[in-house]
Coordinates of C-alpha atoms in Angstrom, one line a residue:
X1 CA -27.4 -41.2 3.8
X2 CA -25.4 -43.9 1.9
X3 CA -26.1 -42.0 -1.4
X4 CA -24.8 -38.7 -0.2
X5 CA -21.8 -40.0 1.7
X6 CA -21.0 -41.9 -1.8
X7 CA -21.3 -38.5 -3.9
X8 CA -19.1 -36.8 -0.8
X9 CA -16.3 -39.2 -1.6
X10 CA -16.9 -39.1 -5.6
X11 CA -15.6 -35.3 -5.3
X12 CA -13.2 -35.8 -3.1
X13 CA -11.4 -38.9 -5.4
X14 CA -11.8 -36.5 -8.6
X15 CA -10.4 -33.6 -6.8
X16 CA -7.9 -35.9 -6.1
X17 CA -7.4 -37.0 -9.6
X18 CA -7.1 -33.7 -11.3
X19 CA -5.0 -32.1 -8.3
X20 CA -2.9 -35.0 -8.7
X21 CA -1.7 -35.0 -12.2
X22 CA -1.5 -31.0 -11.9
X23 CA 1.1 -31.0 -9.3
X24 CA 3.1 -33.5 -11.9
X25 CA 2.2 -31.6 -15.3
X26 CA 2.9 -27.8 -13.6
X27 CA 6.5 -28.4 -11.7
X28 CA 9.0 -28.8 -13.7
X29 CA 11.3 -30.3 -10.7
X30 CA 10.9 -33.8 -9.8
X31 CA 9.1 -34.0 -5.7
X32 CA 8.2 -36.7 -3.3
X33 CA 5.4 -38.0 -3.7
X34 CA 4.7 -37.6 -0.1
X35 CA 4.4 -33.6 -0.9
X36 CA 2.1 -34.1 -3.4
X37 CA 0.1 -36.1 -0.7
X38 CA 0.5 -33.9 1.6
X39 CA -0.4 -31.1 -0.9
X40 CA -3.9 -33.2 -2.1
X41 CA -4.4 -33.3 1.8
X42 CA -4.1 -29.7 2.6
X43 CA -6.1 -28.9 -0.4
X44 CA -9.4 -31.3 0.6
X45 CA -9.1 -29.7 4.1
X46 CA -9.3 -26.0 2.9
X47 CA -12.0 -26.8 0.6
X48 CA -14.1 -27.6 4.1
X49 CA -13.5 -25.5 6.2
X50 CA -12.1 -22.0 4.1
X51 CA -14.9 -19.3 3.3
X52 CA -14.7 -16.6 0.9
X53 CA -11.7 -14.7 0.4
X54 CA -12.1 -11.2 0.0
X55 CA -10.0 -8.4 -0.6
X56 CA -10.2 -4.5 -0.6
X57 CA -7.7 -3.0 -3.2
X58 CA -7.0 0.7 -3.2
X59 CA -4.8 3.3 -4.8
X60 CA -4.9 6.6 -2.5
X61 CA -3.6 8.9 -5.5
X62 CA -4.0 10.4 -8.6
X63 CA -1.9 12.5 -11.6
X64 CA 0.5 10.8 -13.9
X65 CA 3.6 11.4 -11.8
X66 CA 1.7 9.1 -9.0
X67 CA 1.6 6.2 -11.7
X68 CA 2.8 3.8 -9.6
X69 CA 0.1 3.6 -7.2
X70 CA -2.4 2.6 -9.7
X71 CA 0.2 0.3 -11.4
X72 CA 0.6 -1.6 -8.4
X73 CA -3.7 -1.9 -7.4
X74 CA -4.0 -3.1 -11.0
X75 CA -1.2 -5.9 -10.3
X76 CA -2.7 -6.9 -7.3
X77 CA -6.0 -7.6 -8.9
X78 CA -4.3 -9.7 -11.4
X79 CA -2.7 -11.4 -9.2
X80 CA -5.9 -12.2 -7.0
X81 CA -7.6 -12.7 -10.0
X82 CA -5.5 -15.6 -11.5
X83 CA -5.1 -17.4 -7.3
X84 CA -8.7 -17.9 -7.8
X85 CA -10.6 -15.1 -6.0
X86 CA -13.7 -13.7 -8.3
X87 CA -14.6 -10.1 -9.1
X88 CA -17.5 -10.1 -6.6
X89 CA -15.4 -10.3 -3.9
X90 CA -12.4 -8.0 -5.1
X91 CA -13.3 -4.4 -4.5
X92 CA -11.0 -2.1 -6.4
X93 CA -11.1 1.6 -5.6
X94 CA -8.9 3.7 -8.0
X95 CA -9.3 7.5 -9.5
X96 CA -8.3 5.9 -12.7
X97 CA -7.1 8.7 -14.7
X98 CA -3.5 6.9 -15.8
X99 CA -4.3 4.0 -18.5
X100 CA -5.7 7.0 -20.7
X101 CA -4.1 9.5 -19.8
X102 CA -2.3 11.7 -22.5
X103 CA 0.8 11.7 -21.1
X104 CA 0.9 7.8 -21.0
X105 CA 3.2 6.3 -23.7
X106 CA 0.8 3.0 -24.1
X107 CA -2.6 4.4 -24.1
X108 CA -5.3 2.2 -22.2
X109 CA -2.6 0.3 -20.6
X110 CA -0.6 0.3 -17.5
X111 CA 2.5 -1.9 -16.4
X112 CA 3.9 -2.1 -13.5
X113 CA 7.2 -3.6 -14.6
X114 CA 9.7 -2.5 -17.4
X115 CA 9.1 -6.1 -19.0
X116 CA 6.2 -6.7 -17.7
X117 CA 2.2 -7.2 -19.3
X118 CA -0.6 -4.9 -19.6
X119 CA -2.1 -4.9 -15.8
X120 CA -5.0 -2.8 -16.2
X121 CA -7.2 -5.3 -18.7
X122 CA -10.1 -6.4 -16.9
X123 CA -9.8 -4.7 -13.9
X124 CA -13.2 -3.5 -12.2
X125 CA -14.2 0.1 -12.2
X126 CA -15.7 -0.1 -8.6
X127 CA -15.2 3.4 -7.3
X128 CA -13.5 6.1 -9.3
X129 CA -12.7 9.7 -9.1
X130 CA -14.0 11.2 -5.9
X131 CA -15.7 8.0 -5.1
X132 CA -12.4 6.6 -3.8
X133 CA -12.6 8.4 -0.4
X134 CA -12.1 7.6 3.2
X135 CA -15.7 7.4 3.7
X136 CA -16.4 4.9 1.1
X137 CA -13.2 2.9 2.0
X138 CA -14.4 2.3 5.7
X139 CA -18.4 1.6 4.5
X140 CA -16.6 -0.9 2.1
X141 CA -15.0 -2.3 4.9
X142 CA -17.6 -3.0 7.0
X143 CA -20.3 -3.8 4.2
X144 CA -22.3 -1.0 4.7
X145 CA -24.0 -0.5 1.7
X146 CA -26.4 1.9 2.7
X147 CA -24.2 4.5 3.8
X148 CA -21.8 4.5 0.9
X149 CA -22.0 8.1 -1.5
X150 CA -21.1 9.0 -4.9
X151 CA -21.9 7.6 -7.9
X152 CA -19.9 3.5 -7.6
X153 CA -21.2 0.4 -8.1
X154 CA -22.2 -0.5 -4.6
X155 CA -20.2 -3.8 -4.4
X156 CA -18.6 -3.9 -0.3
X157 CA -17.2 -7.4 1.9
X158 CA -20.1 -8.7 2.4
X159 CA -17.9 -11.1 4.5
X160 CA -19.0 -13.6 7.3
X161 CA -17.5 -15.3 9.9
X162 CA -15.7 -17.8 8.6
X163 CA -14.4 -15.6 5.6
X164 CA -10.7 -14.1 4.9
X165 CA -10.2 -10.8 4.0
X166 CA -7.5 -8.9 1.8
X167 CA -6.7 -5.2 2.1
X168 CA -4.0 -3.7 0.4
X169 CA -3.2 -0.2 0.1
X170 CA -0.6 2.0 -2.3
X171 CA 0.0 5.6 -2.0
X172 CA 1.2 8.6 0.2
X173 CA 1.2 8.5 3.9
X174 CA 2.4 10.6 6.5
X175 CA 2.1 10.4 10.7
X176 CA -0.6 8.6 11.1
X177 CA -2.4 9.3 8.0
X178 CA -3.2 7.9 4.2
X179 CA -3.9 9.9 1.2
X180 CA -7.0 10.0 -0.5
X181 CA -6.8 11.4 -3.9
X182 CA -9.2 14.6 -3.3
X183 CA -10.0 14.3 0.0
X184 CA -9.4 14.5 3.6
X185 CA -7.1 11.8 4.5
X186 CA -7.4 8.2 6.5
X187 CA -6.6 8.4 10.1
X188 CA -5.3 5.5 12.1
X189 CA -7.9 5.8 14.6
X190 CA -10.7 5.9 12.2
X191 CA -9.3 2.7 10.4
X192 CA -8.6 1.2 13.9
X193 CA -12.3 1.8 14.7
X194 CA -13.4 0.3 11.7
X195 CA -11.7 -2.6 12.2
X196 CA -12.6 -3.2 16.0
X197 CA -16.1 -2.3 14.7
X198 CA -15.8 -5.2 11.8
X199 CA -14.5 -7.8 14.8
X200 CA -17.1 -7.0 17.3
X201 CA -19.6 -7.7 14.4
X202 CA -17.7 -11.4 13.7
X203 CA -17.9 -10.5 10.2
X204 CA -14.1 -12.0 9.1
X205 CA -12.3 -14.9 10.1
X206 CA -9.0 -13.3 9.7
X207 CA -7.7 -10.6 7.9
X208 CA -4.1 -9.9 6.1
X209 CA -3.4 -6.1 5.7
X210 CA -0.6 -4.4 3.6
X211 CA 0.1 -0.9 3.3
X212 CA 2.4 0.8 1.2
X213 CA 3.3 4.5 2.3
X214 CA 5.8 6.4 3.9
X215 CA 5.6 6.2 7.4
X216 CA 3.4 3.3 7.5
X217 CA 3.8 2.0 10.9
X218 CA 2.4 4.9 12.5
X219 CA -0.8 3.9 11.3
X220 CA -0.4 0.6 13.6
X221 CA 2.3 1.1 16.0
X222 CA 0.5 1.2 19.8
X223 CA -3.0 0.3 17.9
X224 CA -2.9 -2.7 16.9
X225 CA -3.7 -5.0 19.5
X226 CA -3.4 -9.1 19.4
X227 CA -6.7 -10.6 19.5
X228 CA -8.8 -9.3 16.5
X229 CA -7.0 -12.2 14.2
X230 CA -5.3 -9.0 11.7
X231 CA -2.0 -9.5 10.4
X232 CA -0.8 -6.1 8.8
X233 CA 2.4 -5.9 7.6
X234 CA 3.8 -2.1 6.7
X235 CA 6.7 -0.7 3.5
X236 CA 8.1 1.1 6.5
X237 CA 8.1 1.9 9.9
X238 CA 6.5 4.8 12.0
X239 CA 8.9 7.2 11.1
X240 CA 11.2 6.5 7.8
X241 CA 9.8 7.0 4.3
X242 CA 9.1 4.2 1.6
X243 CA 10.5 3.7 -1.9
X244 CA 9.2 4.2 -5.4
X245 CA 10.5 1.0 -7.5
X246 CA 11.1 0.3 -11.5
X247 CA 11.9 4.5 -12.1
X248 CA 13.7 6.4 -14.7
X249 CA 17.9 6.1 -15.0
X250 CA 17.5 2.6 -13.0
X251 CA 18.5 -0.7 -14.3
X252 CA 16.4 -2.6 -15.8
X253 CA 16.1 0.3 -18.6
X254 CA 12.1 1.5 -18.8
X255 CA 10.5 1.2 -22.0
X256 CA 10.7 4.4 -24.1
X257 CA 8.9 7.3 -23.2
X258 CA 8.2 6.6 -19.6
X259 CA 8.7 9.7 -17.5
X260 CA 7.4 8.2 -14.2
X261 CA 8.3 5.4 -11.8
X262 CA 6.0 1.9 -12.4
X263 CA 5.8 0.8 -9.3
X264 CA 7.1 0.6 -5.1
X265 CA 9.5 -1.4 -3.7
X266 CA 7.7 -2.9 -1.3
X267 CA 4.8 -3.9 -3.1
X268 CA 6.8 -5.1 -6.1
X269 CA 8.4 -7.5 -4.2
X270 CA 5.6 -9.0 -2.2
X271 CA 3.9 -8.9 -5.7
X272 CA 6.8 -10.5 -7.9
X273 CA 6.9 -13.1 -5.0
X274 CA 3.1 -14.0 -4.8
X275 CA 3.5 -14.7 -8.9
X276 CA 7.1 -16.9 -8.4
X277 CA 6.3 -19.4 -5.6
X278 CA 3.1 -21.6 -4.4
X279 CA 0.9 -19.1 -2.0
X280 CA 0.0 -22.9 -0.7
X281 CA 3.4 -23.2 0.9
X282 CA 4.4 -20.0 1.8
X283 CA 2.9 -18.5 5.0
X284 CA 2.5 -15.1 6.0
X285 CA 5.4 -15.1 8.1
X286 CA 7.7 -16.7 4.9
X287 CA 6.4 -13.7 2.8
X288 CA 7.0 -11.0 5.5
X289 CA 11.2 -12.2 5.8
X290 CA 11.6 -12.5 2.0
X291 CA 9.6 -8.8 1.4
X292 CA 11.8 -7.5 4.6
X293 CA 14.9 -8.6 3.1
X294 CA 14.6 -7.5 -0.6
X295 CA 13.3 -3.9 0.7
X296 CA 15.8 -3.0 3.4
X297 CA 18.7 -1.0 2.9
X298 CA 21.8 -2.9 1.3
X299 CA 24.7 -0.7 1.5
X300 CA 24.3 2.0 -1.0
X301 CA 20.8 1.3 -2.3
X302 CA 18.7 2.6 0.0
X303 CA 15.2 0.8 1.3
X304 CA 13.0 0.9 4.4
X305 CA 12.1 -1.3 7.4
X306 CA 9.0 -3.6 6.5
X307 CA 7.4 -4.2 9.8
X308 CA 4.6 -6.9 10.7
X309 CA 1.7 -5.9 13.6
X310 CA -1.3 -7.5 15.2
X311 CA -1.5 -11.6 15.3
X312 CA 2.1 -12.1 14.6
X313 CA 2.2 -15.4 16.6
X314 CA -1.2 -16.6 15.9
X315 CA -1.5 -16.0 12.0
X316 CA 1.9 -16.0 10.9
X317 CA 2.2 -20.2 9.8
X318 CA -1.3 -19.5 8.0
X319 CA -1.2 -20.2 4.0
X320 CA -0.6 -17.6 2.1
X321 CA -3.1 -19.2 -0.3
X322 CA -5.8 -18.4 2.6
X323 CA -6.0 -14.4 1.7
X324 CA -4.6 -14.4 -2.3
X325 CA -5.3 -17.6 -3.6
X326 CA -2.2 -19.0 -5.9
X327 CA -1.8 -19.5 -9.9
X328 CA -1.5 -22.8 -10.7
X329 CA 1.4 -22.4 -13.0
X330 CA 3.8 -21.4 -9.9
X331 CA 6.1 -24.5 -9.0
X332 CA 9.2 -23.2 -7.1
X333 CA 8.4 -25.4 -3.6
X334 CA 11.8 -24.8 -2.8
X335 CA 11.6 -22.4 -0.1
X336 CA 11.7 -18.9 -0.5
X337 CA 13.8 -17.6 2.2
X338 CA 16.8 -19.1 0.4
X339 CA 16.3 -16.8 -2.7
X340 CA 18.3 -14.0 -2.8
X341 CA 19.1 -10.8 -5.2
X342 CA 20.6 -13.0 -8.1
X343 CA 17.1 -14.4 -8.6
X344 CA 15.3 -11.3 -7.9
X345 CA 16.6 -8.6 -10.3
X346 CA 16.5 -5.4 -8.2
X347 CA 17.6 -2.5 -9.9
X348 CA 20.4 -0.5 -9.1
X349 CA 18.4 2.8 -6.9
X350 CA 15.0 3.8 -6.0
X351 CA 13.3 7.5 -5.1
X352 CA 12.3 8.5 -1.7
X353 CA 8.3 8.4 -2.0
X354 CA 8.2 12.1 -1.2
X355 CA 11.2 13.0 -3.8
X356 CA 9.4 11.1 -7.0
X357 CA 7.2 14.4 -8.1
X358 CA 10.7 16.3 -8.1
X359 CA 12.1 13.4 -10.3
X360 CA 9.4 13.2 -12.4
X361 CA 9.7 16.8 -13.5
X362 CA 13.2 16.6 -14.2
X363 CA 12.6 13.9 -16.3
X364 CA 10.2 16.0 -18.2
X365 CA 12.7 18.6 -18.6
X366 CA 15.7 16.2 -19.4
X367 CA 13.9 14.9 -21.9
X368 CA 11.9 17.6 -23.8
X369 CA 12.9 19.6 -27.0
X370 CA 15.2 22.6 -26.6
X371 CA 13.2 25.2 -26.6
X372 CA 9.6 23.7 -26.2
X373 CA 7.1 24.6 -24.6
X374 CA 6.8 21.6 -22.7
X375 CA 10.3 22.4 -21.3
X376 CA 9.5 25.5 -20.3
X377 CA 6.6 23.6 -18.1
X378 CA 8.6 20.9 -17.2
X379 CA 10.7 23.9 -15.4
X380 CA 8.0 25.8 -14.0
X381 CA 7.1 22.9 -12.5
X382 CA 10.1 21.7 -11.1
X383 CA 10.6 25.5 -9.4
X384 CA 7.2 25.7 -8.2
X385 CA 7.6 22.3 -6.5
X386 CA 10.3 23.8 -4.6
X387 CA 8.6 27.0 -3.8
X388 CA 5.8 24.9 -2.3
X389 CA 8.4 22.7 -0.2
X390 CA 10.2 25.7 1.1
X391 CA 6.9 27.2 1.8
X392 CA 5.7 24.4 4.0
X393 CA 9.3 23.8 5.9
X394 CA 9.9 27.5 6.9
X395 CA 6.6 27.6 7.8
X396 CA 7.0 25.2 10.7
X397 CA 10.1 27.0 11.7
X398 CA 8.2 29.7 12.1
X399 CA 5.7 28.6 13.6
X400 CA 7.4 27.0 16.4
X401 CA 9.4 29.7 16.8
X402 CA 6.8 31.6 17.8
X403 CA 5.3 29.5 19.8
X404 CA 8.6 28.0 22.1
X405 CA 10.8 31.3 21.3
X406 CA 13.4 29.7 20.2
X407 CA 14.6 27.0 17.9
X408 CA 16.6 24.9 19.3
X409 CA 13.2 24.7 22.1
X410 CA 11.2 24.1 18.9
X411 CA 13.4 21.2 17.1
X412 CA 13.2 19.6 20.7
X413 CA 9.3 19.5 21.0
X414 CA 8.5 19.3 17.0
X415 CA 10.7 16.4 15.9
X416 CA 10.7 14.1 19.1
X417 CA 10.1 10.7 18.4
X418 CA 7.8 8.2 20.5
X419 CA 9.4 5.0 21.7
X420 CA 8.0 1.9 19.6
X421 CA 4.8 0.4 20.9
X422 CA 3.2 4.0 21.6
X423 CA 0.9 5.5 19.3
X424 CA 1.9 8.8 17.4
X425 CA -0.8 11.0 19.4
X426 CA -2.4 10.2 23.1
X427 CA -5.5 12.8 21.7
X428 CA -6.7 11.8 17.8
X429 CA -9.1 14.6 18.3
X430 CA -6.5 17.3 19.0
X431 CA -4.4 15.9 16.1
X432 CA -7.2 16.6 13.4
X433 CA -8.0 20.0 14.8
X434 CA -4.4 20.9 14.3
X435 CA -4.3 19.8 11.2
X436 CA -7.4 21.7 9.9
X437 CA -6.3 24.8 11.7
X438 CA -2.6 24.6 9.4
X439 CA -4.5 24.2 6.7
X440 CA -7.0 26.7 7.1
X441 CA -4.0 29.9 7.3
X442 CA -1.4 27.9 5.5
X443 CA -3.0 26.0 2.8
X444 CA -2.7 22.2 2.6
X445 CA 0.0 19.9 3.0
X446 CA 1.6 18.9 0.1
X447 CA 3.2 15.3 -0.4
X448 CA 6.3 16.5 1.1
X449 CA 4.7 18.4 3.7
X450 CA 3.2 15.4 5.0
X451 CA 6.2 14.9 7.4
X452 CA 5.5 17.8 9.6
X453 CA 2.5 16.4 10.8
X454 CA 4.2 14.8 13.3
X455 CA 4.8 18.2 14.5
X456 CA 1.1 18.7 15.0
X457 CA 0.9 15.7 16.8
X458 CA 3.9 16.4 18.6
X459 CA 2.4 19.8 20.0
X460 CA -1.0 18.0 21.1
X461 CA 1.2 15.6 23.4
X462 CA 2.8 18.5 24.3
X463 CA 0.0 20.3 25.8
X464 CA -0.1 22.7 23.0
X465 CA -3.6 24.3 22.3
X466 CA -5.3 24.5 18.5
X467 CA -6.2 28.2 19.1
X468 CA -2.1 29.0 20.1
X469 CA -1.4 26.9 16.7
X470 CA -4.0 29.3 15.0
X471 CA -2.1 32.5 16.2
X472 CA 1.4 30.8 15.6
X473 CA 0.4 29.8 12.0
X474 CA -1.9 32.7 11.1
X475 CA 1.4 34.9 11.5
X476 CA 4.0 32.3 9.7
X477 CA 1.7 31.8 6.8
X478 CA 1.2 36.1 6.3
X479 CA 4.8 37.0 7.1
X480 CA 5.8 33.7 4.5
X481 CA 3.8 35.2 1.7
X482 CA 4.8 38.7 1.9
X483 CA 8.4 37.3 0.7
X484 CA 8.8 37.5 -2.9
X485 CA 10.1 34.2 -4.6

């Protein structure tokens, strides 16, 4: 007994000792010496009593003009990787088709900043392609192995109960849903079951999710409940869209021959935060107001509304340094709600998330050779774009048109917005069958189609059955492609 209590307080001096002349070597600004105390302290504690942190990182896209989403997965990772965290507990899911792809200027690389390094060394190749799907996601979640399909490498939170857990998300969203990159979207309610399933099995000690997406908050708002120890904060709330970051014509300048934006605004700045102060000393609440702040709308340069959900109260003085771990080389301990945009360079616009495949064809055509082929493309593209998002909006107008006779009974039913704190749809079930019965006579939704789901949701609070949606959009969709374009 004397032995081990003796080798107990040998590691706990040497941890001492090298923490110690860390904090010294690292910061650059004198401190008390009661904060490096203090620090030592906190550190020793964690040590006991943290388990493993794990994290879940996924890009729900693919296609070079959805760059961005990958861009910022792959930054994540890094970031993880360099707090600490090891591969075996980082699950990345990505379709991975950008570092190599032919349109990429710097082949087998990705950045996710105009000055920023190569992102995509060393990342893991967990689940690729179709393999990053909702299916696989949720078994990920909940560490079921057995029930995962396709052809990854198996790895899932094997978390227990006094472990952390990480889950980040990048990509399109619309009411209630998440993209997948060939698939059938995430539904809130099938993430929501996950994760009550994933508390009642007392697999997690807490867990810190962030989702980037338009419309974001609708996959949490009147969900969420306190009690399962999740903080989740969101790019945007229920019912505004989020913004692509680090694009063409903004300020900084991109590198040459970047045609798409690097990154989102929301995730570049919880990212770009995460790398410039000590996740030791920053809690999740201290992160939320900094990321709130640099992504809202400042005059002219639009944003969105960053909302937090779940254990607000309970959670939100934990550590950052609980869920992501911190590099040793960050010293900034001054606090980071004082930091504003003079020590943040944020560029002078952004794109709405739904507008960027629009931009990024224009680009193409802006910058390709009179005459070429590939600006002839670039066009075709561009118009066909339109086409598709005329397509899907006069289809809903048609649709409810038919089905309320007129339009100004339509608009009234269609675009209603819930209060905050209720969900998007009382029946989940109803939701889905609209949307596969729109799909089946119209085709699917498109990125910017996304938005009338609400619409579909809208009708199945309304009363509205899936087999008067089937007759309403069975005659939009024929009369709609009758029309010559």
């Amino acid at each position: 007994m004397v032995i081990y209590l003796y080798n107990f307080l040998s590691i706990l001096l040497i941890q001492f000792v090298i923490l110690l002349p860390k904090i010294y070597v690292d910061c650059r600004n004198p401190v008390e010496v009661n904060s490096h105390y203090s620090k030592v302290h906190e550190f020793i504690n964690d040590k006991k009593s943290q388990g493993t942190r794990w994290a879940v990182l996924i890009a729900g896209s693919n296609g070079y003009r959805n760059y961005r989403h990958q861009a910022d997965v792959c930054h994540a990772y890094q970031i993880l990787k360099k707090g600490g965290l090891k591969d075996e507990n980082i699950v990345v899911m990505m379709y991975d088709d950008i570092a190599n792809n032919r349109a990429n200027p710097r082949p087998g690389t990705i950045i996710n900043n105009p000055h920023g390094e190569d992102v995509y060394h060393g990342v893991p190749k967990d689940y690729i392609g179709k393999d990053v799907n909702v299916g696989n996601f949720l078994n990920v979640l909940l560490g079921n192995r057995s029930a995962l399909t396709g052809h990854g490498n198996g790895k899932v939170v094997s978390s227990g109960p006094n472990d952390t857990i990480f889950v980040y998300y990048s990509d399109h969203g619309g009411p209630g849903v998440l993209s997948m990159p060939m698939s059938k979207p995430l539904y809130a309610d099938e993430l929501h079951d996950a994760l009550r399933k994933k508390h009642r099995l007392r697999t997690y000690k807490s867990m810190l999710i962030y989702i980037e997406a338009c419309e974001a908050g609708s996959m949490f708002e009147g969900l969420l409940k306190p009690g399962m120890n999740i903080y989740a904060t969101t790019a945007s709330n229920a019912t505004e869209n989020s913004w692509a970051f680090y694009c063409p014509g903004d300020k900084p300048d991109l590198p040459a021959g970047y045609s798409t934006c690097l990154g989102d605004l929301y995730s570049i700045n919880w990212m770009e935060h995460s790398e410039r102060f000590d996740m030791m000393t920053e809690t999740l609440d201290k992160q939320y107001a900094v990321v709130r702040r640099r992504t809202e709308t400042k005059g002219s340069i639009q944003g969105s509304n960053v909302i937090k959900y779940g254990d607000i109260k309970q959670l939100g003085n934990q550590s950052m340094y609980t869920y992501i771990g911190t590099y040793p080389g960050n010293c900034e301990h001054n606090s980071s709600l004082k930091t504003d945009r003079e020590q943040f360079a944020i560029p002078s616009d952004h794109i709405d998330q739904r507008d960027t495949d629009l931009a990024y064809y224009q680009y193409q055509y802006q910058y390709a050779p009179i005459g070429s082929e590939k600006k002839t493309k670039a066009w075709q593209r561009y118009q066909n774009a339109l086409q598709q998002r005329s397509y899907v909006d006069d289809s809903m107008d048609l649709i409810g048109k038919f089905l309320y006779g007129s339009n100004e009974m339509a608009t009234n039913v269609m675009k209603a917005l819930r209060p905050a704190g209720q969900s998007l749809v009382d029946d989940w079930s109803c939701y889905k069958t609209m949307v596969e019965t729109y799909e089946k006579n119209c085709g699917p939704f498109s990125r910017h189609g996304l938005k009338h789901m609400r619409s579909l949701a809208n009708m199945c609070n309304a009363g509205v059955k899936p087999e008067n949606l089937a007759k309403a959009s069975e005659y939009a969709c024929s009369t709609l492609r009758k029309r010559p374009f």
